Tab-separated table of C-alpha atoms in Angstrom:
chain	number	residue	atom	x	y	z
J	22	MET	CA	43.657	-124.860	87.408
J	23	SER	CA	45.728	-122.848	89.868
J	24	ASP	CA	44.299	-120.875	92.780
J	25	VAL	CA	45.541	-117.674	91.116
J	26	THR	CA	43.650	-118.452	87.916
J	27	THR	CA	40.503	-119.356	89.857
J	28	HIS	CA	40.718	-116.150	91.872
J	29	ALA	CA	41.198	-114.073	88.708
J	30	GLY	CA	38.166	-115.713	87.117
J	31	SER	CA	36.030	-115.053	90.190
J	32	ARG	CA	37.147	-111.454	90.256
J	33	ARG	CA	36.285	-110.970	86.564
J	34	ARG	CA	32.860	-112.484	87.179
J	35	GLU	CA	32.264	-110.132	90.115
J	36	GLN	CA	33.329	-107.166	87.964
J	37	THR	CA	31.015	-108.275	85.161
J	38	ARG	CA	28.074	-108.563	87.560
J	39	ALA	CA	28.874	-105.171	89.053
J	40	ARG	CA	28.945	-103.517	85.611
J	41	LEU	CA	25.688	-105.183	84.598
J	42	LEU	CA	24.024	-104.048	87.833
J	43	ALA	CA	25.299	-100.493	87.383
J	44	ALA	CA	24.084	-100.476	83.777
J	45	ALA	CA	20.671	-101.834	84.807
J	46	HIS	CA	20.411	-99.100	87.417
J	47	GLU	CA	21.118	-96.408	84.816
J	48	VAL	CA	18.781	-97.882	82.200
J	49	PHE	CA	15.978	-98.339	84.723
J	50	ALA	CA	16.287	-94.701	85.797
J	51	GLU	CA	15.922	-93.650	82.170
J	52	VAL	CA	13.151	-95.903	80.838
J	53	GLY	CA	11.670	-97.938	83.716
J	54	MET	CA	11.807	-101.656	84.402
J	55	ASP	CA	9.339	-102.824	81.740
J	56	ALA	CA	11.059	-100.933	78.913
J	57	ALA	CA	14.575	-101.802	80.104
J	58	SER	CA	15.570	-104.703	77.848
J	59	VAL	CA	18.442	-107.143	78.257
J	60	GLU	CA	19.901	-105.730	75.039
J	61	MET	CA	19.850	-102.161	76.387
J	62	ILE	CA	21.518	-103.248	79.612
J	63	CYS	CA	24.190	-105.250	77.798
J	64	GLU	CA	24.915	-102.370	75.426
J	65	ARG	CA	25.246	-99.944	78.335
J	66	ALA	CA	27.568	-102.318	80.202
J	67	GLY	CA	29.587	-103.209	77.100
J	68	PHE	CA	28.861	-106.946	77.236
J	69	THR	CA	27.175	-109.554	75.062
J	70	ARG	CA	23.926	-111.330	75.883
J	71	GLY	CA	26.063	-114.381	76.624
J	72	ALA	CA	27.846	-112.484	79.395
J	73	PHE	CA	24.477	-111.410	80.766
J	74	TYR	CA	23.016	-114.920	80.866
J	75	SER	CA	26.158	-116.375	82.394
J	76	ASN	CA	25.449	-114.149	85.401
J	77	PHE	CA	21.667	-113.812	85.524
J	78	ALA	CA	18.907	-116.183	84.453
J	79	SER	CA	16.555	-113.330	83.520
J	80	LYS	CA	15.969	-109.594	83.667
J	81	ASN	CA	13.819	-110.123	86.755
J	82	GLU	CA	16.687	-111.876	88.535
J	83	LEU	CA	18.984	-108.985	87.634
J	84	PHE	CA	16.622	-106.371	89.043
J	85	LEU	CA	16.069	-108.404	92.190
J	86	ALA	CA	19.856	-108.532	92.618
J	87	LEU	CA	19.927	-104.769	92.110
J	88	ILE	CA	17.397	-103.981	94.840
J	89	THR	CA	19.234	-106.429	97.120
J	90	GLN	CA	22.470	-104.527	96.509
J	91	LEU	CA	20.828	-101.147	97.126
J	92	ALA	CA	18.929	-102.276	100.221
J	93	GLU	CA	21.967	-103.998	101.740
J	94	ALA	CA	24.052	-100.866	101.209
J	95	LYS	CA	21.410	-98.727	102.917
J	96	LEU	CA	21.014	-101.148	105.850
J	97	ASP	CA	24.811	-101.285	106.219
J	98	GLU	CA	24.777	-97.497	106.447
J	99	VAL	CA	22.022	-97.559	109.071
J	100	ALA	CA	23.805	-100.267	111.091
J	101	VAL	CA	27.026	-98.237	111.130
J	102	ARG	CA	25.095	-95.135	112.203
J	103	VAL	CA	23.384	-97.060	115.016
J	104	ARG	CA	26.654	-98.409	116.391
J	105	GLY	CA	28.238	-94.979	116.202
J	106	LEU	CA	25.644	-93.237	118.362
J	107	PRO	CA	26.906	-92.284	121.823
J	108	ALA	CA	24.858	-93.466	124.797
J	109	ASP	CA	23.592	-89.943	125.527
J	110	ALA	CA	22.868	-88.977	121.920
J	111	VAL	CA	19.140	-89.693	122.035
J	112	SER	CA	16.822	-87.415	123.967
J	113	ASP	CA	13.494	-88.562	122.501
J	114	THR	CA	11.917	-91.052	120.126
J	115	ARG	CA	11.825	-88.605	117.216
J	116	SER	CA	15.539	-87.906	117.582
J	117	LEU	CA	16.212	-91.642	117.693
J	118	VAL	CA	14.434	-92.265	114.386
J	119	ARG	CA	16.036	-89.268	112.708
J	120	GLN	CA	19.540	-90.254	113.758
J	121	VAL	CA	19.140	-93.948	112.991
J	122	VAL	CA	17.183	-93.769	109.760
J	123	GLY	CA	18.281	-90.440	108.351
J	124	ALA	CA	17.464	-90.057	104.662
J	125	SER	CA	16.382	-93.659	104.587
J	126	LEU	CA	16.002	-94.008	100.831
J	127	GLY	CA	19.145	-92.204	99.857
J	128	GLU	CA	20.153	-91.246	96.328
J	129	ARG	CA	20.479	-94.851	95.145
J	130	MET	CA	17.369	-96.420	96.659
J	131	GLU	CA	14.591	-95.802	94.124
J	132	PRO	CA	11.143	-96.677	95.493
J	133	GLN	CA	9.943	-96.955	91.884
J	134	LEU	CA	12.254	-99.923	91.324
J	135	ILE	CA	10.980	-101.768	94.383
J	136	SER	CA	7.381	-100.989	93.442
J	137	GLU	CA	7.842	-102.275	89.896
J	138	ILE	CA	9.470	-105.500	91.058
J	139	ARG	CA	6.649	-106.033	93.561
J	140	THR	CA	4.140	-105.581	90.723
J	141	GLN	CA	6.010	-108.098	88.564
J	142	ALA	CA	6.055	-110.535	91.502
J	143	LEU	CA	2.256	-110.492	91.592
J	144	ARG	CA	2.271	-111.981	88.081
J	145	ASP	CA	5.322	-114.244	88.241
J	146	ALA	CA	5.384	-117.102	90.770
J	147	MET	CA	9.175	-117.581	90.592
J	148	LEU	CA	9.833	-113.888	91.087
J	149	ALA	CA	7.263	-113.828	93.894
J	150	GLU	CA	9.164	-116.552	95.753
J	151	ALA	CA	12.466	-114.723	95.263
J	152	TYR	CA	10.916	-111.404	96.297
J	153	LEU	CA	9.519	-112.887	99.503
J	154	ALA	CA	12.921	-114.404	100.290
J	155	TRP	CA	14.505	-110.983	99.736
J	156	GLN	CA	11.979	-109.342	102.041
J	157	GLY	CA	12.669	-111.991	104.676
J	158	ALA	CA	16.393	-111.268	104.509
J	159	MET	CA	15.794	-107.519	104.797
J	160	ARG	CA	13.455	-108.059	107.753
J	161	SER	CA	16.170	-110.077	109.504
J	162	ARG	CA	18.603	-107.202	109.042
J	163	VAL	CA	16.047	-104.761	110.458
J	164	GLU	CA	15.485	-107.095	113.431
J	165	GLY	CA	19.190	-106.954	114.221
J	166	ILE	CA	19.210	-103.156	114.090
J	167	ILE	CA	16.137	-102.938	116.345
J	168	ALA	CA	17.647	-105.402	118.817
J	169	HIS	CA	20.803	-103.311	119.050
J	170	VAL	CA	18.849	-100.083	119.651
J	171	VAL	CA	16.615	-101.742	122.262
J	172	ASP	CA	19.625	-103.090	124.158
J	173	ALA	CA	21.685	-99.909	123.834
J	174	TYR	CA	18.972	-97.616	125.176
J	175	GLY	CA	17.123	-99.966	127.519
J	176	LEU	CA	13.878	-99.730	125.588
J	177	ARG	CA	10.820	-101.989	125.844
J	178	LEU	CA	8.638	-102.666	122.823
J	179	ARG	CA	4.928	-103.406	122.773
J	180	LEU	CA	5.543	-106.133	120.151
J	181	PRO	CA	8.171	-108.858	119.767
J	182	ILE	CA	11.152	-107.623	117.765
J	183	ASP	CA	10.336	-109.781	114.724
J	184	GLU	CA	6.773	-108.394	114.576
J	185	ALA	CA	8.026	-104.832	115.051
J	186	ALA	CA	10.529	-105.327	112.220
J	187	GLN	CA	7.816	-106.677	109.913
J	188	LEU	CA	5.582	-103.714	110.740
J	189	LEU	CA	8.388	-101.254	109.968
J	190	VAL	CA	9.080	-102.998	106.655
J	191	ASP	CA	5.371	-103.007	105.777
J	192	VAL	CA	4.995	-99.305	106.549
J	193	SER	CA	8.103	-98.510	104.492
J	194	ASP	CA	6.757	-100.528	101.555
J	195	ASP	CA	3.344	-98.880	101.743
J	196	THR	CA	4.894	-95.416	101.942
J	197	CYS	CA	7.097	-96.090	98.921
J	198	THR	CA	4.225	-97.481	96.866
J	199	ARG	CA	1.734	-94.721	97.636
J	200	ALA	CA	4.245	-91.900	97.212
J	201	THR	CA	5.453	-93.381	93.919
J	202	ILE	CA	1.865	-93.554	92.621
J	203	GLU	CA	1.472	-89.907	93.655
J	204	GLY	CA	4.566	-89.033	91.627
J	205	ARG	CA	6.643	-87.740	94.528
J	206	GLY	CA	10.426	-87.414	94.352
J	207	ALA	CA	12.958	-89.404	96.374
J	208	ALA	CA	13.620	-86.608	98.887
J	209	GLU	CA	9.915	-86.125	99.560
J	210	ILE	CA	9.377	-89.871	99.890
J	211	ALA	CA	12.249	-90.065	102.379
J	212	GLU	CA	10.707	-87.263	104.427
J	213	GLN	CA	7.306	-88.978	104.414
J	214	MET	CA	8.869	-92.260	105.458
J	215	ASN	CA	10.781	-90.660	108.323
J	216	SER	CA	7.599	-88.951	109.514
J	217	ARG	CA	5.592	-92.182	109.455
J	218	LEU	CA	8.365	-94.166	111.124
J	219	GLU	CA	8.654	-91.560	113.878
J	220	ARG	CA	4.964	-91.943	114.692
J	221	LEU	CA	5.121	-95.737	114.469
J	222	VAL	CA	8.163	-95.997	116.745
J	223	GLY	CA	6.395	-93.722	119.214
J	224	VAL	CA	3.580	-96.284	119.372
J	225	LEU	CA	5.870	-99.331	119.516
J	226	VAL	CA	8.104	-98.123	122.340
J	227	GLU	CA	6.671	-98.590	125.832
J	228	ASN	CA	9.228	-96.490	127.660
J	229	PRO	CA	10.471	-93.781	125.295
J	230	PRO	CA	13.543	-91.769	126.337
J	231	ALA	CA	12.898	-88.752	128.509
J	232	GLY	CA	11.237	-86.033	126.483
J	233	GLY	CA	9.641	-88.510	123.965
């Protein structure tokens, strides 16, 4: 098999996965994770069940891949924003959080999806292991972002960076879960998360910028 043929096959597989993920995202938004069947997702994407199972072992694996895609996209956005801040852009801790995090959930980061997958993980050992691995990967990304901010602005934290990152992730998770249970919308959840993160960062930072 030639390199061209192999490359074409890999590209088709990537396109198939992308369409399945996009379809799952749409179906989830309409009916929720429990009601979203493999058949509904395949029909929306225009593929057979065979195409689905050649890319994902189960519906749970598909949804875990979806939240990975959404979370990675959001963390990429945050990382770009962090590196684009000028040295004199931050006057206080609140400004720092607002500029770095922004609308942290965004239009494509549904807290309901993360909450539902977490609930499924409590009942499924294999999904639990995969979910914990996903959280570990996200925490590592957050650690890198924190390290960059600490170095760029000469900050000192009251906790090691890995513990601070875990605390930020835990607070984000708790905010998403509680706000979802309360039936709040994405914009309101984002505002609540920003508010909680502002207060938490104010506690974590030993030497906040002047005015913080």
